[in-house]
Amino acid sequence: MILGIDISTKLIAIAGIEKEKYYVFLLPSLKESWLERYQDLFIQFSKFLKENKKKIKKVYIEDPPFVQNHLTHSKLVKVSAICEIECFRNNIPVYGVHNKMWKHDLIKNGNSTKSQIKNFAEKLFGDNIKTLPQDAIDALCIAKWGSIYSKIL
């Protein structure tokens, strides 16, 4: 299974693609403080990898976007690091992908809007994705990008 991961400071959205099937896993944290959320996301992601390690071939994580707020950017980098380090610890190949790259390669527009991404994903994966949060849809697209470009890279 090829995984795509989209992160935020409150959620790790994971999508897996294997043959013609896709899977979505959401690891949310509702903890109030950042430190508690960070620890919670770490524990959840570690558990997820441990339970699914044998099925995972490669992982593609969207690089944290540069945001104006320094504290938010720092938190995004830390959540991304959780994912990368845990993949390293579990001997799972992991790669970062810039959001403009996967959007350009899949949708042919590196500046695609959320609605353009959702419309593209509906065509690719079907109507079932309409109920998914945007982070999960992004993770699916990242996984799809990884499943195509892992053969080239």
Short mmCIF file of N, CA and C in Angstrom, two decimals:
data_model
loop_
_atom_site.label_atom_id
_atom_site.label_comp_id
_atom_site.label_asym_id
_atom_site.label_seq_id
_atom_site.Cartn_x
_atom_site.Cartn_y
_atom_site.Cartn_z
N MET A 1 0.85 -1.18 0.00
CA MET A 1 0.00 0.00 0.00
C MET A 1 0.90 1.24 0.00
N ILE A 2 0.52 2.22 -0.82
CA ILE A 2 1.19 3.52 -0.86
C ILE A 2 0.36 4.47 -0.01
N LEU A 3 1.00 5.17 0.91
CA LEU A 3 0.29 6.12 1.76
C LEU A 3 0.56 7.55 1.34
N GLY A 4 -0.48 8.37 1.44
CA GLY A 4 -0.35 9.81 1.32
C GLY A 4 -0.77 10.42 2.65
N ILE A 5 -0.05 11.42 3.11
CA ILE A 5 -0.35 12.03 4.41
C ILE A 5 -0.46 13.54 4.25
N ASP A 6 -1.53 14.07 4.81
CA ASP A 6 -1.73 15.52 4.90
C ASP A 6 -1.83 15.85 6.38
N ILE A 7 -1.09 16.83 6.83
CA ILE A 7 -1.03 17.13 8.26
C ILE A 7 -1.63 18.49 8.57
N SER A 8 -2.07 18.61 9.82
CA SER A 8 -2.41 19.91 10.40
C SER A 8 -1.96 19.84 11.85
N THR A 9 -2.24 20.87 12.61
CA THR A 9 -1.83 20.85 14.02
C THR A 9 -2.82 20.08 14.89
N LYS A 10 -3.92 19.62 14.28
CA LYS A 10 -4.94 18.88 15.04
C LYS A 10 -5.31 17.55 14.42
N LEU A 11 -4.71 17.22 13.27
CA LEU A 11 -5.13 16.01 12.56
C LEU A 11 -4.02 15.52 11.64
N ILE A 12 -3.85 14.21 11.63
CA ILE A 12 -3.03 13.57 10.60
C ILE A 12 -4.01 12.77 9.75
N ALA A 13 -4.14 13.19 8.49
CA ALA A 13 -5.02 12.48 7.54
C ALA A 13 -4.15 11.56 6.70
N ILE A 14 -4.51 10.29 6.69
CA ILE A 14 -3.73 9.27 5.99
C ILE A 14 -4.64 8.60 4.98
N ALA A 15 -4.15 8.44 3.78
CA ALA A 15 -4.89 7.70 2.76
C ALA A 15 -3.96 6.65 2.18
N GLY A 16 -4.50 5.48 1.99
CA GLY A 16 -3.73 4.39 1.39
C GLY A 16 -4.35 3.95 0.09
N ILE A 17 -3.50 3.68 -0.87
CA ILE A 17 -3.95 3.16 -2.16
C ILE A 17 -3.24 1.83 -2.39
N GLU A 18 -4.07 0.83 -2.69
CA GLU A 18 -3.55 -0.50 -2.96
C GLU A 18 -4.38 -1.09 -4.09
N LYS A 19 -3.73 -1.31 -5.21
CA LYS A 19 -4.41 -1.76 -6.42
C LYS A 19 -5.50 -0.75 -6.76
N GLU A 20 -6.73 -1.16 -6.83
CA GLU A 20 -7.81 -0.22 -7.19
C GLU A 20 -8.62 0.23 -5.97
N LYS A 21 -8.17 -0.11 -4.77
CA LYS A 21 -8.89 0.26 -3.56
C LYS A 21 -8.19 1.40 -2.85
N TYR A 22 -8.97 2.16 -2.10
CA TYR A 22 -8.38 3.20 -1.27
C TYR A 22 -8.93 3.11 0.14
N TYR A 23 -8.13 3.58 1.08
CA TYR A 23 -8.47 3.55 2.49
C TYR A 23 -8.15 4.93 3.07
N VAL A 24 -8.97 5.37 4.01
CA VAL A 24 -8.73 6.66 4.67
C VAL A 24 -8.71 6.44 6.17
N PHE A 25 -7.72 7.01 6.82
CA PHE A 25 -7.57 6.93 8.27
C PHE A 25 -7.38 8.35 8.78
N LEU A 26 -8.19 8.74 9.74
CA LEU A 26 -8.06 10.07 10.33
C LEU A 26 -7.60 9.93 11.77
N LEU A 27 -6.54 10.62 12.10
CA LEU A 27 -5.99 10.60 13.46
C LEU A 27 -6.13 12.00 14.04
N PRO A 28 -7.29 12.29 14.64
CA PRO A 28 -7.50 13.63 15.18
C PRO A 28 -7.06 13.72 16.64
N SER A 29 -6.74 14.91 17.06
CA SER A 29 -6.50 15.15 18.48
C SER A 29 -7.35 16.34 18.92
N LEU A 30 -8.12 16.12 19.95
CA LEU A 30 -8.99 17.17 20.48
C LEU A 30 -8.43 17.79 21.75
N LYS A 31 -7.19 17.45 22.06
CA LYS A 31 -6.56 17.98 23.28
C LYS A 31 -6.47 19.51 23.18
N GLU A 32 -6.61 20.15 24.31
CA GLU A 32 -6.61 21.62 24.35
C GLU A 32 -5.23 22.23 24.11
N SER A 33 -4.24 21.75 24.82
CA SER A 33 -2.92 22.37 24.72
C SER A 33 -2.14 21.76 23.55
N TRP A 34 -1.25 22.56 22.98
CA TRP A 34 -0.44 22.10 21.87
C TRP A 34 0.42 20.90 22.28
N LEU A 35 1.05 20.95 23.43
CA LEU A 35 1.92 19.86 23.86
C LEU A 35 1.14 18.55 23.98
N GLU A 36 -0.05 18.61 24.55
CA GLU A 36 -0.88 17.40 24.67
C GLU A 36 -1.30 16.89 23.29
N ARG A 37 -1.65 17.80 22.38
CA ARG A 37 -2.02 17.40 21.01
C ARG A 37 -0.84 16.75 20.30
N TYR A 38 0.30 17.37 20.44
CA TYR A 38 1.53 16.86 19.80
C TYR A 38 1.83 15.44 20.28
N GLN A 39 1.76 15.24 21.58
CA GLN A 39 1.99 13.91 22.14
C GLN A 39 0.93 12.92 21.67
N ASP A 40 -0.32 13.36 21.65
CA ASP A 40 -1.43 12.51 21.21
C ASP A 40 -1.27 12.10 19.75
N LEU A 41 -0.92 13.06 18.88
CA LEU A 41 -0.71 12.74 17.47
C LEU A 41 0.46 11.77 17.30
N PHE A 42 1.50 11.96 18.07
CA PHE A 42 2.65 11.05 18.03
C PHE A 42 2.24 9.63 18.40
N ILE A 43 1.52 9.49 19.49
CA ILE A 43 1.10 8.16 19.96
C ILE A 43 0.18 7.50 18.94
N GLN A 44 -0.78 8.26 18.41
CA GLN A 44 -1.70 7.69 17.42
C GLN A 44 -0.98 7.25 16.15
N PHE A 45 -0.05 8.09 15.66
CA PHE A 45 0.64 7.75 14.43
C PHE A 45 1.56 6.55 14.64
N SER A 46 2.23 6.51 15.78
CA SER A 46 3.10 5.37 16.09
C SER A 46 2.29 4.07 16.12
N LYS A 47 1.15 4.12 16.75
CA LYS A 47 0.27 2.94 16.83
C LYS A 47 -0.22 2.54 15.44
N PHE A 48 -0.61 3.53 14.63
CA PHE A 48 -1.07 3.25 13.28
C PHE A 48 0.02 2.52 12.48
N LEU A 49 1.25 3.04 12.53
CA LEU A 49 2.33 2.41 11.78
C LEU A 49 2.60 0.99 12.28
N LYS A 50 2.59 0.83 13.57
CA LYS A 50 2.86 -0.49 14.15
C LYS A 50 1.83 -1.51 13.67
N GLU A 51 0.56 -1.10 13.62
CA GLU A 51 -0.52 -2.01 13.21
C GLU A 51 -0.55 -2.27 11.71
N ASN A 52 0.01 -1.37 10.90
CA ASN A 52 -0.11 -1.48 9.45
C ASN A 52 1.23 -1.62 8.73
N LYS A 53 2.29 -1.73 9.47
CA LYS A 53 3.64 -1.72 8.93
C LYS A 53 3.86 -2.70 7.77
N LYS A 54 3.36 -3.89 7.91
CA LYS A 54 3.61 -4.93 6.89
C LYS A 54 2.95 -4.62 5.56
N LYS A 55 1.89 -3.81 5.57
CA LYS A 55 1.16 -3.50 4.35
C LYS A 55 1.72 -2.29 3.60
N ILE A 56 2.52 -1.48 4.29
CA ILE A 56 2.95 -0.19 3.74
C ILE A 56 4.25 -0.35 2.95
N LYS A 57 4.22 0.11 1.69
CA LYS A 57 5.41 0.05 0.84
C LYS A 57 6.18 1.37 0.87
N LYS A 58 5.46 2.49 0.73
CA LYS A 58 6.07 3.81 0.72
C LYS A 58 5.08 4.82 1.29
N VAL A 59 5.65 5.90 1.81
CA VAL A 59 4.83 6.97 2.38
C VAL A 59 5.25 8.29 1.75
N TYR A 60 4.24 9.08 1.36
CA TYR A 60 4.46 10.41 0.81
C TYR A 60 3.75 11.41 1.71
N ILE A 61 4.51 12.35 2.24
CA ILE A 61 3.96 13.36 3.16
C ILE A 61 4.03 14.72 2.49
N GLU A 62 2.92 15.43 2.50
CA GLU A 62 2.94 16.79 1.97
C GLU A 62 3.84 17.64 2.85
N ASP A 63 4.79 18.32 2.23
CA ASP A 63 5.67 19.22 2.98
C ASP A 63 4.83 20.28 3.68
N PRO A 64 5.20 20.64 4.90
CA PRO A 64 4.44 21.69 5.58
C PRO A 64 4.45 22.98 4.77
N PRO A 65 3.30 23.57 4.57
CA PRO A 65 3.27 24.83 3.82
C PRO A 65 3.89 25.94 4.64
N PHE A 66 4.46 26.90 3.97
CA PHE A 66 4.96 28.07 4.68
C PHE A 66 3.77 28.96 4.99
N VAL A 67 3.58 29.21 6.26
CA VAL A 67 2.49 30.09 6.69
C VAL A 67 3.10 31.29 7.41
N GLN A 68 2.39 32.39 7.40
CA GLN A 68 2.90 33.63 7.98
C GLN A 68 3.16 33.52 9.48
N ASN A 69 2.31 32.80 10.18
CA ASN A 69 2.45 32.68 11.62
C ASN A 69 3.58 31.70 11.94
N HIS A 70 4.64 32.20 12.56
CA HIS A 70 5.81 31.38 12.85
C HIS A 70 5.48 30.20 13.77
N LEU A 71 4.67 30.42 14.78
CA LEU A 71 4.33 29.34 15.71
C LEU A 71 3.56 28.22 15.02
N THR A 72 2.63 28.59 14.16
CA THR A 72 1.87 27.58 13.42
C THR A 72 2.79 26.80 12.48
N HIS A 73 3.67 27.51 11.80
CA HIS A 73 4.62 26.84 10.90
C HIS A 73 5.49 25.86 11.68
N SER A 74 5.97 26.27 12.82
CA SER A 74 6.80 25.41 13.66
C SER A 74 6.04 24.15 14.08
N LYS A 75 4.78 24.29 14.43
CA LYS A 75 3.96 23.14 14.82
C LYS A 75 3.75 22.18 13.64
N LEU A 76 3.51 22.73 12.46
CA LEU A 76 3.32 21.89 11.28
C LEU A 76 4.60 21.10 10.96
N VAL A 77 5.73 21.75 11.09
CA VAL A 77 7.01 21.07 10.86
C VAL A 77 7.18 19.93 11.86
N LYS A 78 6.80 20.15 13.10
CA LYS A 78 6.94 19.12 14.12
C LYS A 78 6.01 17.93 13.86
N VAL A 79 4.79 18.19 13.41
CA VAL A 79 3.88 17.07 13.10
C VAL A 79 4.43 16.29 11.91
N SER A 80 4.93 16.99 10.91
CA SER A 80 5.54 16.31 9.76
C SER A 80 6.73 15.46 10.23
N ALA A 81 7.52 16.00 11.13
CA ALA A 81 8.69 15.27 11.64
C ALA A 81 8.28 14.00 12.38
N ILE A 82 7.18 14.05 13.13
CA ILE A 82 6.66 12.85 13.79
C ILE A 82 6.50 11.74 12.76
N CYS A 83 5.83 12.08 11.67
CA CYS A 83 5.53 11.09 10.63
C CYS A 83 6.80 10.55 9.99
N GLU A 84 7.70 11.45 9.64
CA GLU A 84 8.94 11.02 8.99
C GLU A 84 9.79 10.15 9.91
N ILE A 85 9.97 10.59 11.14
CA ILE A 85 10.82 9.84 12.07
C ILE A 85 10.25 8.47 12.38
N GLU A 86 8.94 8.40 12.56
CA GLU A 86 8.34 7.10 12.83
C GLU A 86 8.44 6.17 11.63
N CYS A 87 8.36 6.71 10.43
CA CYS A 87 8.58 5.89 9.23
C CYS A 87 10.02 5.38 9.21
N PHE A 88 10.98 6.27 9.50
CA PHE A 88 12.39 5.86 9.56
C PHE A 88 12.57 4.74 10.57
N ARG A 89 11.99 4.92 11.75
CA ARG A 89 12.15 3.92 12.82
C ARG A 89 11.56 2.57 12.43
N ASN A 90 10.58 2.58 11.55
CA ASN A 90 9.92 1.35 11.13
C ASN A 90 10.41 0.85 9.76
N ASN A 91 11.51 1.45 9.29
CA ASN A 91 12.10 1.07 8.00
C ASN A 91 11.12 1.14 6.84
N ILE A 92 10.32 2.19 6.83
CA ILE A 92 9.37 2.43 5.75
C ILE A 92 9.89 3.62 4.96
N PRO A 93 10.09 3.45 3.66
CA PRO A 93 10.57 4.59 2.85
C PRO A 93 9.57 5.75 2.91
N VAL A 94 10.08 6.94 3.15
CA VAL A 94 9.21 8.11 3.29
C VAL A 94 9.80 9.27 2.49
N TYR A 95 8.90 10.00 1.82
CA TYR A 95 9.32 11.10 0.96
C TYR A 95 8.41 12.29 1.19
N GLY A 96 8.98 13.47 1.12
CA GLY A 96 8.19 14.69 1.17
C GLY A 96 7.80 15.09 -0.24
N VAL A 97 6.66 15.72 -0.37
CA VAL A 97 6.23 16.22 -1.68
C VAL A 97 5.62 17.60 -1.48
N HIS A 98 6.05 18.53 -2.31
CA HIS A 98 5.54 19.90 -2.22
C HIS A 98 4.11 19.94 -2.75
N ASN A 99 3.26 20.73 -2.11
CA ASN A 99 1.85 20.75 -2.51
C ASN A 99 1.66 21.23 -3.96
N LYS A 100 2.48 22.13 -4.40
CA LYS A 100 2.34 22.59 -5.79
C LYS A 100 2.74 21.49 -6.78
N MET A 101 3.66 20.63 -6.36
CA MET A 101 4.10 19.56 -7.26
C MET A 101 3.00 18.53 -7.50
N TRP A 102 2.41 18.00 -6.41
CA TRP A 102 1.38 16.97 -6.64
C TRP A 102 0.15 17.57 -7.32
N LYS A 103 -0.18 18.82 -6.98
CA LYS A 103 -1.33 19.46 -7.62
C LYS A 103 -1.06 19.67 -9.11
N HIS A 104 0.14 20.10 -9.44
CA HIS A 104 0.48 20.31 -10.85
C HIS A 104 0.47 19.00 -11.62
N ASP A 105 1.09 17.98 -11.05
CA ASP A 105 1.21 16.70 -11.75
C ASP A 105 -0.14 15.99 -11.91
N LEU A 106 -0.99 16.07 -10.91
CA LEU A 106 -2.29 15.39 -10.98
C LEU A 106 -3.37 16.22 -11.64
N ILE A 107 -3.51 17.45 -11.20
CA ILE A 107 -4.64 18.29 -11.60
C ILE A 107 -4.25 19.25 -12.72
N LYS A 108 -2.95 19.33 -12.98
CA LYS A 108 -2.41 20.22 -14.02
C LYS A 108 -2.49 21.68 -13.63
N ASN A 109 -2.59 21.94 -12.32
CA ASN A 109 -2.63 23.31 -11.81
C ASN A 109 -2.03 23.30 -10.40
N GLY A 110 -0.81 23.81 -10.28
CA GLY A 110 -0.14 23.82 -8.98
C GLY A 110 -0.80 24.70 -7.94
N ASN A 111 -1.69 25.58 -8.38
CA ASN A 111 -2.41 26.46 -7.45
C ASN A 111 -3.88 26.07 -7.33
N SER A 112 -4.17 24.79 -7.49
CA SER A 112 -5.55 24.31 -7.42
C SER A 112 -6.22 24.71 -6.12
N THR A 113 -7.50 25.08 -6.22
CA THR A 113 -8.29 25.42 -5.04
C THR A 113 -8.83 24.14 -4.41
N LYS A 114 -9.36 24.28 -3.21
CA LYS A 114 -9.95 23.12 -2.54
C LYS A 114 -11.08 22.52 -3.36
N SER A 115 -11.90 23.36 -3.96
CA SER A 115 -13.02 22.83 -4.75
C SER A 115 -12.51 22.13 -6.02
N GLN A 116 -11.45 22.64 -6.63
CA GLN A 116 -10.88 21.97 -7.80
C GLN A 116 -10.30 20.60 -7.41
N ILE A 117 -9.66 20.54 -6.26
CA ILE A 117 -9.09 19.27 -5.78
C ILE A 117 -10.22 18.28 -5.51
N LYS A 118 -11.27 18.76 -4.85
CA LYS A 118 -12.40 17.89 -4.53
C LYS A 118 -13.08 17.37 -5.80
N ASN A 119 -13.29 18.24 -6.77
CA ASN A 119 -13.90 17.82 -8.04
C ASN A 119 -13.04 16.78 -8.75
N PHE A 120 -11.73 17.01 -8.77
CA PHE A 120 -10.81 16.05 -9.38
C PHE A 120 -10.89 14.70 -8.66
N ALA A 121 -10.86 14.75 -7.33
CA ALA A 121 -10.88 13.52 -6.54
C ALA A 121 -12.20 12.75 -6.72
N GLU A 122 -13.31 13.47 -6.83
CA GLU A 122 -14.60 12.81 -7.07
C GLU A 122 -14.58 12.04 -8.39
N LYS A 123 -14.00 12.63 -9.41
CA LYS A 123 -13.91 11.95 -10.71
C LYS A 123 -13.00 10.72 -10.61
N LEU A 124 -11.94 10.85 -9.84
CA LEU A 124 -10.96 9.77 -9.74
C LEU A 124 -11.40 8.64 -8.80
N PHE A 125 -11.99 9.01 -7.66
CA PHE A 125 -12.30 8.02 -6.63
C PHE A 125 -13.81 7.74 -6.47
N GLY A 126 -14.66 8.54 -7.07
CA GLY A 126 -16.10 8.32 -6.97
C GLY A 126 -16.76 9.22 -5.95
N ASP A 127 -18.08 9.14 -5.91
CA ASP A 127 -18.90 10.00 -5.06
C ASP A 127 -18.72 9.76 -3.56
N ASN A 128 -18.18 8.61 -3.19
CA ASN A 128 -18.02 8.29 -1.77
C ASN A 128 -17.13 9.29 -1.03
N ILE A 129 -16.28 9.97 -1.76
CA ILE A 129 -15.37 10.89 -1.08
C ILE A 129 -16.02 12.22 -0.70
N LYS A 130 -17.26 12.43 -1.17
CA LYS A 130 -17.94 13.70 -0.88
C LYS A 130 -18.07 13.98 0.62
N THR A 131 -18.12 12.92 1.40
CA THR A 131 -18.30 13.09 2.84
C THR A 131 -16.98 13.24 3.61
N LEU A 132 -15.87 13.09 2.90
CA LEU A 132 -14.57 13.17 3.57
C LEU A 132 -14.15 14.62 3.79
N PRO A 133 -13.42 14.88 4.87
CA PRO A 133 -12.87 16.22 5.06
C PRO A 133 -11.79 16.52 4.02
N GLN A 134 -11.53 17.79 3.79
CA GLN A 134 -10.56 18.19 2.78
C GLN A 134 -9.18 17.58 3.02
N ASP A 135 -8.77 17.47 4.27
CA ASP A 135 -7.46 16.88 4.57
C ASP A 135 -7.37 15.45 4.05
N ALA A 136 -8.45 14.69 4.19
CA ALA A 136 -8.47 13.30 3.72
C ALA A 136 -8.43 13.26 2.20
N ILE A 137 -9.14 14.18 1.56
CA ILE A 137 -9.12 14.24 0.09
C ILE A 137 -7.72 14.58 -0.40
N ASP A 138 -7.07 15.53 0.26
CA ASP A 138 -5.68 15.86 -0.09
C ASP A 138 -4.78 14.65 0.09
N ALA A 139 -4.95 13.92 1.19
CA ALA A 139 -4.13 12.74 1.45
C ALA A 139 -4.35 11.68 0.36
N LEU A 140 -5.59 11.53 -0.08
CA LEU A 140 -5.87 10.59 -1.18
C LEU A 140 -5.15 11.00 -2.46
N CYS A 141 -5.18 12.28 -2.76
CA CYS A 141 -4.50 12.77 -3.96
C CYS A 141 -2.99 12.60 -3.84
N ILE A 142 -2.46 12.83 -2.66
CA ILE A 142 -1.02 12.64 -2.45
C ILE A 142 -0.66 11.16 -2.61
N ALA A 143 -1.50 10.27 -2.09
CA ALA A 143 -1.27 8.83 -2.26
C ALA A 143 -1.33 8.44 -3.74
N LYS A 144 -2.29 9.01 -4.45
CA LYS A 144 -2.40 8.73 -5.89
C LYS A 144 -1.16 9.23 -6.62
N TRP A 145 -0.72 10.44 -6.28
CA TRP A 145 0.51 10.96 -6.87
C TRP A 145 1.66 10.01 -6.59
N GLY A 146 1.78 9.57 -5.34
CA GLY A 146 2.85 8.65 -4.96
C GLY A 146 2.77 7.33 -5.70
N SER A 147 1.56 6.82 -5.91
CA SER A 147 1.41 5.54 -6.61
C SER A 147 1.82 5.66 -8.07
N ILE A 148 1.66 6.83 -8.65
CA ILE A 148 2.08 7.05 -10.05
C ILE A 148 3.57 7.31 -10.12
N TYR A 149 4.06 8.23 -9.29
CA TYR A 149 5.44 8.69 -9.41
C TYR A 149 6.44 7.80 -8.68
N SER A 150 5.98 6.88 -7.84
CA SER A 150 6.93 5.97 -7.19
C SER A 150 7.53 5.03 -8.22
N LYS A 151 6.84 4.84 -9.33
CA LYS A 151 7.37 3.99 -10.40
C LYS A 151 8.43 4.72 -11.21
N ILE A 152 8.39 6.04 -11.16
CA ILE A 152 9.32 6.86 -11.94
C ILE A 152 10.54 7.25 -11.11
N LEU A 153 10.31 7.59 -9.85
CA LEU A 153 11.38 8.12 -8.99
C LEU A 153 12.42 7.06 -8.66
#
